[in-house]
Short mmCIF file of C-alpha atoms in Angstrom, two decimals:
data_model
loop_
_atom_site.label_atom_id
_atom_site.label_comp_id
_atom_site.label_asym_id
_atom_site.label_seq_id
_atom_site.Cartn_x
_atom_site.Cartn_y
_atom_site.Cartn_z
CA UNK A 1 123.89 115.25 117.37
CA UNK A 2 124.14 115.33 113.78
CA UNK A 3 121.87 114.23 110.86
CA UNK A 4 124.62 112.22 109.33
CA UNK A 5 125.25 110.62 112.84
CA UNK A 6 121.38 109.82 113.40
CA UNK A 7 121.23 108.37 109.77
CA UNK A 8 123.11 105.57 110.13
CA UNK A 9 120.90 104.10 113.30
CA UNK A 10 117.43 104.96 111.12
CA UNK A 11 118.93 103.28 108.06
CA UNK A 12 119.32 100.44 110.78
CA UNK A 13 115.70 100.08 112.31
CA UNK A 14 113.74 101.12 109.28
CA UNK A 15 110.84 98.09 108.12
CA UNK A 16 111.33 96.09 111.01
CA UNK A 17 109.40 95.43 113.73
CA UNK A 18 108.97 97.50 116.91
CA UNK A 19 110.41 94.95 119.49
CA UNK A 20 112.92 93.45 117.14
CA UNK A 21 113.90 97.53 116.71
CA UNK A 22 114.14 98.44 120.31
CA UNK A 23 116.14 95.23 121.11
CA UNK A 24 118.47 96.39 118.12
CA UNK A 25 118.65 99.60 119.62
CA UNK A 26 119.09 98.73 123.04
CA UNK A 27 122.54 96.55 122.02
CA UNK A 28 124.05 99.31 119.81
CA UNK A 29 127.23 101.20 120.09
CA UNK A 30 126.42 104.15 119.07
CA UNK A 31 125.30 107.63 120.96
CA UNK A 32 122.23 108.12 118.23
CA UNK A 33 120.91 104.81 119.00
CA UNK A 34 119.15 106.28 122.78
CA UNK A 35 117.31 109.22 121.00
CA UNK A 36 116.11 107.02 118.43
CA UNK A 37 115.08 104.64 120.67
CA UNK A 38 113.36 107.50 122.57
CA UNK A 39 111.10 108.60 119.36
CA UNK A 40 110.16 105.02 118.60
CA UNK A 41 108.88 104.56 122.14
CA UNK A 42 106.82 107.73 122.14
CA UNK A 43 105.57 106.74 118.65
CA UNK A 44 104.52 103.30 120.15
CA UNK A 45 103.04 104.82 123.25
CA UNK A 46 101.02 107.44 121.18
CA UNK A 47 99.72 104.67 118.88
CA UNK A 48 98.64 102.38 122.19
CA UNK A 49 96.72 105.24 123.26
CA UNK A 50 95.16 107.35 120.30
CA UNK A 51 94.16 103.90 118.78
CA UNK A 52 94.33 101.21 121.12
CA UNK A 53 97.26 99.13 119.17
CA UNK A 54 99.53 96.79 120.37
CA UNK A 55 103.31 97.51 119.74
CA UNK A 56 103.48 93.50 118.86
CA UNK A 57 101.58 94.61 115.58
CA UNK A 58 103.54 97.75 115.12
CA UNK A 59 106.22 98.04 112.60
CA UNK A 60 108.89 101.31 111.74
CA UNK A 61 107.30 102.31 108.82
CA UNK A 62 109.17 105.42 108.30
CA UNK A 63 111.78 106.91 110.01
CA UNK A 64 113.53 110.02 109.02
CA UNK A 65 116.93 112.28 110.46
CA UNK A 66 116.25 115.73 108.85
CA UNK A 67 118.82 118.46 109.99
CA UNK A 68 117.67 121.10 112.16
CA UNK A 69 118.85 124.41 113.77
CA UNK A 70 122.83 124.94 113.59
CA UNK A 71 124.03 126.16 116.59
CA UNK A 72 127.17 128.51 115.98
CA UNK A 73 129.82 128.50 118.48
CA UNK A 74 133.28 129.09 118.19
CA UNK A 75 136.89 128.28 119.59
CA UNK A 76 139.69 130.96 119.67
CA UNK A 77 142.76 129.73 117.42
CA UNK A 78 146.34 130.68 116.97
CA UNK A 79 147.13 134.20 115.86
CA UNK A 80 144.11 135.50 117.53
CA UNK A 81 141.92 133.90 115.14
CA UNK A 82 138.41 132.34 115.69
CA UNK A 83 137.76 128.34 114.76
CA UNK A 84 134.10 128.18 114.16
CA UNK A 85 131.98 125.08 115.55
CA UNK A 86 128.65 124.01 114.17
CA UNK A 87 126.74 122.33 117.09
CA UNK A 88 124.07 120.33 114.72
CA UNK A 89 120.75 119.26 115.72
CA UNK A 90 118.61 116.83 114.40
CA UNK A 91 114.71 116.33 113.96
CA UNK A 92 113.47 112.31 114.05
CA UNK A 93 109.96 111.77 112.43
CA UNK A 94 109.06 108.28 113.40
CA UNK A 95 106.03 106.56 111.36
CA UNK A 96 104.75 103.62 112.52
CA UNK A 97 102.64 100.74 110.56
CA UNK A 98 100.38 97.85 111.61
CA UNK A 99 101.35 94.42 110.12
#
């Protein structure tokens, strides 16, 4: 999935809070909204068991889409011709806060 894609559900869920975000997420129509979803639950589970936190205190302090590896495939067009196709791939960072 793409950066740009994944940017508009992080642009969504950043600076609230943790269950108000995965109840956002849970209700929205878009494909990027599981994989965020995803990171923010292994963030919260990481921060319940590194530091003993509660994910009622957690917040998204940070979340970022950055682009990563570009796949390159290709489709064969008219004429004999080759239509490239980028397959994008994206890399969440998820940064959690306490309140």
């Amino acid at each position: 999935m793409s950066p740009q894609k994944v940017r508009l559900v992080t642009n969504l869920v950043r600076g609230r809070a943790v269950p108000e975000a995965l109840v956002m997420l849970r209700f929205l129509p878009k494909a990027a909204a599981r994989p965020v979803e995803k990171a923010i639950r292994s963030a919260v589970a990481n921060a319940e068991d590194t530091y003993g936190l509660s994910a009622e205190d957690l917040y998204v302090a940070s979340i970022t889409a950055d682009e990563g590896p570009t796949l390159k495939r290709g489709q064969p067009g008219p004429r004999g011709r080759f239509k490239p196709i980028l397959k994008r791939s994206t890399h969440i960072t998820v940064m959690l806060g306490e309140k």
